[in-house]
mmCIF file of C-alpha atoms and ligand atoms in Angstrom:
data_model
loop_
_atom_site.group_PDB
_atom_site.id
_atom_site.type_symbol
_atom_site.label_atom_id
_atom_site.label_comp_id
_atom_site.label_asym_id
_atom_site.label_seq_id
_atom_site.Cartn_x
_atom_site.Cartn_y
_atom_site.Cartn_z
ATOM 1 C CA UNK A 1 -168.955 16.701 57.804
ATOM 2 C CA UNK A 2 -171.508 19.707 56.348
ATOM 3 C CA UNK A 3 -171.283 20.271 53.420
ATOM 4 C CA UNK A 4 -173.441 22.741 52.690
ATOM 5 C CA UNK A 5 -174.381 25.514 55.063
ATOM 6 C CA UNK A 6 -178.103 25.160 56.232
ATOM 7 C CA UNK A 7 -178.285 21.442 55.293
ATOM 8 C CA UNK A 8 -178.506 19.538 57.561
ATOM 9 C CA UNK A 9 -176.674 16.409 58.304
ATOM 10 C CA UNK A 10 -179.528 14.239 58.864
ATOM 11 C CA UNK A 11 -182.743 14.626 57.614
ATOM 12 C CA UNK A 12 -185.210 12.466 58.313
ATOM 13 C CA UNK A 13 -189.015 13.295 56.113
ATOM 14 C CA UNK A 14 -192.226 11.304 56.946
ATOM 15 C CA UNK A 15 -190.124 8.564 58.907
ATOM 16 C CA UNK A 16 -192.079 5.265 58.960
ATOM 17 C CA UNK A 17 -191.976 1.771 59.147
ATOM 18 C CA UNK A 18 -194.309 -0.745 60.086
ATOM 19 C CA UNK A 19 -194.152 -4.757 60.684
ATOM 20 C CA UNK A 20 -196.553 -7.296 60.059
ATOM 21 C CA UNK A 21 -200.057 -6.359 58.590
ATOM 22 C CA UNK A 22 -203.766 -6.091 58.958
ATOM 23 C CA UNK A 23 -204.717 -6.300 62.637
ATOM 24 C CA UNK A 24 -201.276 -6.947 63.478
ATOM 25 C CA UNK A 25 -200.077 -4.991 62.068
ATOM 26 C CA UNK A 26 -197.290 -2.485 64.023
ATOM 27 C CA UNK A 27 -195.607 1.213 63.395
ATOM 28 C CA UNK A 28 -192.893 1.114 64.917
ATOM 29 C CA UNK A 29 -191.770 5.025 63.709
ATOM 30 C CA UNK A 30 -195.051 5.807 62.450
ATOM 31 C CA UNK A 31 -194.385 9.570 60.724
ATOM 32 C CA UNK A 32 -190.840 10.837 62.078
ATOM 33 C CA UNK A 33 -189.728 14.597 60.541
ATOM 34 C CA UNK A 34 -186.340 15.033 62.477
ATOM 35 C CA UNK A 35 -182.919 17.972 61.268
ATOM 36 C CA UNK A 36 -180.023 17.483 63.309
ATOM 37 C CA UNK A 37 -177.997 20.562 61.970
ATOM 38 C CA UNK A 38 -174.169 19.802 61.712
ATOM 39 C CA UNK A 39 -172.254 20.062 65.584
ATOM 40 C CA UNK A 40 -175.943 19.451 67.014
ATOM 41 C CA UNK A 41 -176.643 16.489 69.876
ATOM 42 C CA UNK A 42 -180.172 15.226 69.711
ATOM 43 C CA UNK A 43 -181.531 13.035 72.643
ATOM 44 C CA UNK A 44 -184.931 10.775 72.335
ATOM 45 C CA UNK A 45 -186.382 9.431 75.823
ATOM 46 C CA UNK A 46 -189.370 7.461 75.578
ATOM 47 C CA UNK A 47 -190.731 3.985 77.117
ATOM 48 C CA UNK A 48 -189.429 1.122 76.132
ATOM 49 C CA UNK A 49 -191.438 0.435 72.817
ATOM 50 C CA UNK A 50 -192.457 3.240 71.662
ATOM 51 C CA UNK A 51 -189.677 2.920 68.316
ATOM 52 C CA UNK A 52 -186.445 4.482 69.848
ATOM 53 C CA UNK A 53 -184.309 2.115 68.696
ATOM 54 C CA UNK A 54 -186.158 1.031 65.407
ATOM 55 C CA UNK A 55 -186.350 5.414 63.984
ATOM 56 C CA UNK A 56 -182.777 4.855 65.078
ATOM 57 C CA UNK A 57 -182.281 2.179 63.023
ATOM 58 C CA UNK A 58 -183.201 4.460 59.877
ATOM 59 C CA UNK A 59 -181.610 6.871 60.406
ATOM 60 C CA UNK A 60 -178.183 5.196 60.006
ATOM 61 C CA UNK A 61 -179.396 2.884 57.379
ATOM 62 C CA UNK A 62 -179.611 -0.836 60.088
ATOM 63 C CA UNK A 63 -182.638 -0.744 58.142
ATOM 64 C CA UNK A 64 -184.935 0.309 55.451
ATOM 65 C CA UNK A 65 -188.139 2.411 55.887
ATOM 66 C CA UNK A 66 -191.514 1.843 55.647
ATOM 67 C CA UNK A 67 -192.846 4.641 53.508
ATOM 68 C CA UNK A 68 -190.449 8.933 53.672
ATOM 69 C CA UNK A 69 -187.142 9.599 52.800
ATOM 70 C CA UNK A 70 -183.671 9.797 54.481
ATOM 71 C CA UNK A 71 -181.152 12.197 53.723
ATOM 72 C CA UNK A 72 -177.997 12.608 54.779
ATOM 73 C CA UNK A 73 -175.574 15.410 53.939
ATOM 74 C CA UNK A 74 -178.347 16.066 51.373
ATOM 75 C CA UNK A 75 -178.474 12.925 49.844
ATOM 76 C CA UNK A 76 -181.369 10.106 50.186
ATOM 77 C CA UNK A 77 -179.785 6.874 51.314
ATOM 78 C CA UNK A 78 -182.806 5.276 52.164
ATOM 79 C CA UNK A 79 -183.391 4.397 47.682
ATOM 80 C CA UNK A 80 -179.494 2.943 48.254
ATOM 81 C CA UNK A 81 -178.344 -0.646 46.706
ATOM 82 C CA UNK A 82 -177.453 -2.552 49.498
ATOM 83 C CA UNK A 83 -173.293 -1.811 48.169
ATOM 84 C CA UNK A 84 -173.640 2.041 48.181
ATOM 85 C CA UNK A 85 -175.311 1.776 51.459
ATOM 86 C CA UNK A 86 -172.975 -0.024 53.418
ATOM 87 C CA UNK A 87 -170.318 2.102 52.005
ATOM 88 C CA UNK A 88 -172.267 5.015 53.605
ATOM 89 C CA UNK A 89 -172.291 2.763 57.113
ATOM 90 C CA UNK A 90 -169.306 2.232 56.679
ATOM 91 C CA UNK A 91 -167.323 6.577 56.423
ATOM 92 C CA UNK A 92 -170.799 8.667 57.473
ATOM 93 C CA UNK A 93 -172.727 7.148 59.575
ATOM 94 C CA UNK A 94 -172.372 5.522 62.570
ATOM 95 C CA UNK A 95 -173.060 3.779 65.931
ATOM 96 C CA UNK A 96 -172.504 3.266 69.556
ATOM 97 C CA UNK A 97 -174.728 0.346 71.256
ATOM 98 C CA UNK A 98 -176.166 -0.254 74.391
ATOM 99 C CA UNK A 99 -173.829 -3.909 74.809
ATOM 100 C CA UNK A 100 -170.594 -2.467 72.386
ATOM 101 C CA UNK A 101 -170.073 -4.796 69.903
ATOM 102 C CA UNK A 102 -167.115 -5.469 70.222
ATOM 103 C CA UNK A 103 -165.156 -7.760 68.311
ATOM 104 C CA UNK A 104 -163.631 -10.469 70.966
ATOM 105 C CA UNK A 105 -160.777 -11.943 69.961
ATOM 106 C CA UNK A 106 -159.635 -8.658 68.351
ATOM 107 C CA UNK A 107 -157.928 -6.100 70.709
ATOM 108 C CA UNK A 108 -158.510 -2.643 71.536
ATOM 109 C CA UNK A 109 -156.197 -1.440 69.058
ATOM 110 C CA UNK A 110 -157.833 -3.789 66.048
ATOM 111 C CA UNK A 111 -161.634 -3.278 67.008
ATOM 112 C CA UNK A 112 -161.608 0.808 66.609
ATOM 113 C CA UNK A 113 -158.550 0.772 62.983
ATOM 114 C CA UNK A 114 -161.720 -1.825 60.985
ATOM 115 C CA UNK A 115 -163.862 0.824 59.796
ATOM 116 C CA UNK A 116 -160.459 2.385 58.959
ATOM 117 C CA UNK A 117 -159.222 -0.793 57.377
ATOM 118 C CA UNK A 118 -162.241 -1.649 55.774
ATOM 119 C CA UNK A 119 -162.497 1.739 54.244
ATOM 120 C CA UNK A 120 -159.697 1.310 52.481
ATOM 121 C CA UNK A 121 -156.874 3.380 54.156
ATOM 122 C CA UNK A 122 -153.976 1.553 54.317
ATOM 123 C CA UNK A 123 -153.030 -0.511 57.276
ATOM 124 C CA UNK A 124 -150.146 2.218 59.130
ATOM 125 C CA UNK A 125 -152.844 5.609 58.713
ATOM 126 C CA UNK A 126 -155.581 3.314 60.526
ATOM 127 C CA UNK A 127 -152.590 1.945 63.205
ATOM 128 C CA UNK A 128 -152.091 5.410 63.782
ATOM 129 C CA UNK A 129 -156.033 6.906 63.810
ATOM 130 C CA UNK A 130 -157.026 4.358 65.750
ATOM 131 C CA UNK A 131 -154.116 4.991 68.626
ATOM 132 C CA UNK A 132 -154.282 8.436 68.899
ATOM 133 C CA UNK A 133 -158.122 8.066 68.777
ATOM 134 C CA UNK A 134 -157.507 5.539 72.514
ATOM 135 C CA UNK A 135 -155.576 8.401 73.542
ATOM 136 C CA UNK A 136 -157.320 11.282 72.891
ATOM 137 C CA UNK A 137 -160.060 8.823 74.692
ATOM 138 C CA UNK A 138 -158.470 7.489 77.723
ATOM 139 C CA UNK A 139 -157.240 4.077 76.759
ATOM 140 C CA UNK A 140 -153.003 4.499 75.440
ATOM 141 C CA UNK A 141 -152.299 2.397 78.077
ATOM 142 C CA UNK A 142 -155.049 -0.663 76.750
ATOM 143 C CA UNK A 143 -154.278 -0.189 73.662
ATOM 144 C CA UNK A 144 -152.894 -3.977 73.153
ATOM 145 C CA UNK A 145 -155.246 -5.217 76.260
ATOM 146 C CA UNK A 146 -158.244 -7.669 74.308
ATOM 147 C CA UNK A 147 -162.362 -6.584 75.417
ATOM 148 C CA UNK A 148 -162.484 -8.848 78.019
ATOM 149 C CA UNK A 149 -160.038 -7.853 79.902
ATOM 150 C CA UNK A 150 -161.554 -3.889 80.085
ATOM 151 C CA UNK A 151 -164.492 -2.146 82.291
ATOM 152 C CA UNK A 152 -167.759 -1.841 81.050
ATOM 153 C CA UNK A 153 -166.569 1.611 81.179
ATOM 154 C CA UNK A 154 -163.332 1.448 79.006
ATOM 155 C CA UNK A 155 -165.678 -0.487 76.503
ATOM 156 C CA UNK A 156 -168.272 1.666 75.789
ATOM 157 C CA UNK A 157 -164.901 3.171 74.987
ATOM 158 C CA UNK A 158 -163.440 2.019 73.121
ATOM 159 C CA UNK A 159 -167.093 1.430 70.701
ATOM 160 C CA UNK A 160 -166.348 5.402 70.910
ATOM 161 C CA UNK A 161 -163.190 5.786 69.287
ATOM 162 C CA UNK A 162 -164.301 3.008 67.042
ATOM 163 C CA UNK A 163 -167.245 5.173 65.843
ATOM 164 C CA UNK A 164 -165.360 8.330 65.477
ATOM 165 C CA UNK A 165 -162.783 6.262 63.732
ATOM 166 C CA UNK A 166 -163.751 7.041 59.897
ATOM 167 C CA UNK A 167 -164.283 10.300 61.214
ATOM 168 C CA UNK A 168 -168.718 10.215 60.273
ATOM 169 C CA UNK A 169 -170.452 13.138 59.372
ATOM 170 C CA UNK A 170 -173.110 11.808 62.298
ATOM 171 C CA UNK A 171 -172.890 9.167 65.749
ATOM 172 C CA UNK A 172 -176.178 6.838 66.390
ATOM 173 C CA UNK A 173 -176.067 6.140 70.063
ATOM 174 C CA UNK A 174 -178.320 3.434 71.301
ATOM 175 C CA UNK A 175 -178.604 3.173 74.755
ATOM 176 C CA UNK A 176 -175.242 3.617 75.256
ATOM 177 C CA UNK A 177 -175.088 4.328 79.002
ATOM 178 C CA UNK A 178 -177.691 0.780 79.291
ATOM 179 C CA UNK A 179 -175.211 -1.666 80.507
ATOM 180 C CA UNK A 180 -173.178 0.166 83.146
ATOM 181 C CA UNK A 181 -172.392 0.709 86.678
ATOM 182 C CA UNK A 182 -173.213 4.770 87.761
ATOM 183 C CA UNK A 183 -168.952 5.178 88.180
ATOM 184 C CA UNK A 184 -168.772 4.088 84.502
ATOM 185 C CA UNK A 185 -172.281 5.921 83.441
ATOM 186 C CA UNK A 186 -170.143 9.143 84.538
ATOM 187 C CA UNK A 187 -166.872 8.213 82.690
ATOM 188 C CA UNK A 188 -169.524 7.887 79.634
ATOM 189 C CA UNK A 189 -170.710 11.096 79.904
ATOM 190 C CA UNK A 190 -168.466 12.987 79.932
ATOM 191 C CA UNK A 191 -166.982 11.857 77.176
ATOM 192 C CA UNK A 192 -170.088 12.447 74.860
ATOM 193 C CA UNK A 193 -170.076 16.065 76.601
ATOM 194 C CA UNK A 194 -166.161 16.710 74.383
ATOM 195 C CA UNK A 195 -167.600 14.927 72.042
ATOM 196 C CA UNK A 196 -170.017 17.435 72.038
ATOM 197 C CA UNK A 197 -167.972 20.177 72.737
ATOM 198 C CA UNK A 198 -165.957 19.070 69.761
ATOM 199 C CA UNK A 199 -168.515 19.427 67.314
ATOM 200 C CA UNK A 200 -169.809 15.996 66.188
ATOM 201 C CA UNK A 201 -172.778 15.499 65.330
ATOM 202 C CA UNK A 202 -174.938 13.224 67.804
ATOM 203 C CA UNK A 203 -178.388 11.414 67.530
ATOM 204 C CA UNK A 204 -178.903 9.787 71.173
ATOM 205 C CA UNK A 205 -181.018 7.543 72.083
ATOM 206 C CA UNK A 206 -181.048 7.433 75.890
ATOM 207 C CA UNK A 207 -183.370 6.815 79.041
ATOM 208 C CA UNK A 208 -181.012 8.862 81.313
ATOM 209 C CA UNK A 209 -181.531 12.584 81.721
ATOM 210 C CA UNK A 210 -177.667 12.661 82.676
ATOM 211 C CA UNK A 211 -177.693 12.247 79.571
ATOM 212 C CA UNK A 212 -180.163 13.399 77.406
ATOM 213 C CA UNK A 213 -179.628 17.157 79.349
ATOM 214 C CA UNK A 214 -176.063 16.947 77.599
ATOM 215 C CA UNK A 215 -178.407 17.450 73.895
ATOM 216 C CA UNK A 216 -178.439 20.373 72.450
ATOM 217 C CA UNK A 217 -182.164 19.737 71.928
ATOM 218 C CA UNK A 218 -184.105 16.368 73.633
ATOM 219 C CA UNK A 219 -187.851 14.701 71.695
ATOM 220 C CA UNK A 220 -190.174 12.238 73.602
ATOM 221 C CA UNK A 221 -191.067 9.719 71.506
ATOM 222 C CA UNK A 222 -194.362 8.173 72.053
ATOM 223 C CA UNK A 223 -195.789 5.974 69.878
ATOM 224 C CA UNK A 224 -193.358 6.029 66.819
ATOM 225 C CA UNK A 225 -194.082 9.815 67.262
ATOM 226 C CA UNK A 226 -191.709 12.200 68.918
ATOM 227 C CA UNK A 227 -194.419 14.428 70.378
ATOM 228 C CA UNK A 228 -192.614 16.520 72.086
ATOM 229 C CA UNK A 229 -189.531 18.771 71.446
ATOM 230 C CA UNK A 230 -187.649 20.710 74.382
ATOM 231 C CA UNK A 231 -184.868 22.808 73.535
ATOM 232 C CA UNK A 232 -181.971 22.713 76.675
ATOM 233 C CA UNK A 233 -180.275 26.613 76.973
ATOM 234 C CA UNK A 234 -178.082 25.388 80.252
ATOM 235 C CA UNK A 235 -176.531 22.696 78.479
ATOM 236 C CA UNK A 236 -173.235 21.292 79.497
ATOM 237 C CA UNK A 237 -171.309 23.019 76.977
ATOM 238 C CA UNK A 238 -173.204 26.760 77.525
ATOM 239 C CA UNK A 239 -172.997 27.200 73.823
ATOM 240 C CA UNK A 240 -176.954 27.574 73.634
ATOM 241 C CA UNK A 241 -176.580 29.719 76.400
ATOM 242 C CA UNK A 242 -174.097 32.297 74.973
ATOM 243 C CA UNK A 243 -175.872 32.277 71.804
ATOM 244 C CA UNK A 244 -178.532 33.720 74.065
ATOM 245 C CA UNK A 245 -176.644 35.931 76.100
ATOM 246 C CA UNK A 246 -175.059 37.702 72.694
ATOM 247 C CA UNK A 247 -179.126 38.499 71.774
ATOM 248 C CA UNK A 248 -179.821 40.027 75.274
HETATM 249 P P1 ADP B 1 -187.339 1.215 71.718
HETATM 250 O O1 ADP B 1 -186.606 1.072 71.111
HETATM 251 O O2 ADP B 1 -188.445 2.140 72.420
HETATM 252 O O3 ADP B 1 -187.982 0.059 72.682
HETATM 253 P P2 ADP B 1 -188.696 -0.346 69.178
HETATM 254 O O4 ADP B 1 -188.040 0.142 68.476
HETATM 255 O O5 ADP B 1 -187.686 -1.564 69.711
HETATM 256 O O6 ADP B 1 -188.676 0.658 70.381
HETATM 257 O O7 ADP B 1 -190.006 -1.421 69.427
HETATM 258 C C1 ADP B 1 -190.412 -0.584 68.875
HETATM 259 C C2 ADP B 1 -192.029 -0.735 68.103
HETATM 260 O O8 ADP B 1 -191.408 -2.463 67.467
HETATM 261 C C3 ADP B 1 -192.249 -2.719 70.029
HETATM 262 O O9 ADP B 1 -193.525 -2.637 69.518
HETATM 263 C C4 ADP B 1 -192.299 -3.805 69.105
HETATM 264 O O10 ADP B 1 -191.265 -5.042 69.684
HETATM 265 C C5 ADP B 1 -191.709 -3.728 67.384
HETATM 266 N N1 ADP B 1 -190.798 -4.226 66.718
HETATM 267 C C6 ADP B 1 -189.710 -3.677 66.785
HETATM 268 N N2 ADP B 1 -188.844 -4.035 65.620
HETATM 269 C C7 ADP B 1 -189.444 -5.743 64.944
HETATM 270 C C8 ADP B 1 -189.430 -6.760 64.389
HETATM 271 N N3 ADP B 1 -188.283 -6.816 64.176
HETATM 272 N N4 ADP B 1 -191.123 -8.020 64.557
HETATM 273 C C9 ADP B 1 -191.538 -6.368 64.590
HETATM 274 N N5 ADP B 1 -192.453 -6.250 65.537
HETATM 275 C C10 ADP B 1 -190.948 -4.767 65.757
#
């Protein structure tokens, strides 16, 4: 969670990422400023190749910026050494990917408990939390199942449970419904709504306007920059709507 009131959970300052050199240089991320507050859901949309995944990877410490800074709860993470950065990725930030990235040889519960074990929790505590998360996400009966025996929507639920394993400050999701049929998309959409309502800070890259509509703020990305910001007052949680109502 956020240590001090008013400090964004996640803060990108003048973030840049270049690939290649000279005439062939690609400015994948070209000066992004973004502050995400505790409990906020931010959605980022935009055409393929505009830099969304690169931005998410920079925000989550999976990749290092060419220039600019990334702060998690007010502390810079872009200049950390590999070991410290790995610790941040294990405990402070977690990812949900389009293709789930589950370990196929591990059961659902083993996948979910893995980050907690890697972070040094006792096997008992890790298992208890993993079982509780799977139950919360409607998968109690499938905890001993291998990923290959689960539907796409169920796999993504396991991936979300795994992402929540260490109670991260922020969950970053990269096209979380990109590989799902429409029924499973609705299932995952509801799951993100629930996470939002529970106060989880979320950044979601998506092509799906229904997913983006669950956010408090939505950005459009073009050519490496965030060009448009929309505040969604009719968000599914109704929280912003309620705030507007209070001000009347
Ligand atoms: P999006 O997620 O919006 O589809 P990406 O972040 O994947 O966009 O890519 C943004 C731009 O950066 C694209 O032009 C892409 O080709 C380029 N790019 C991404 N990763 C690399 C890389 N590792 N090496 C070179 N160019 C890259």
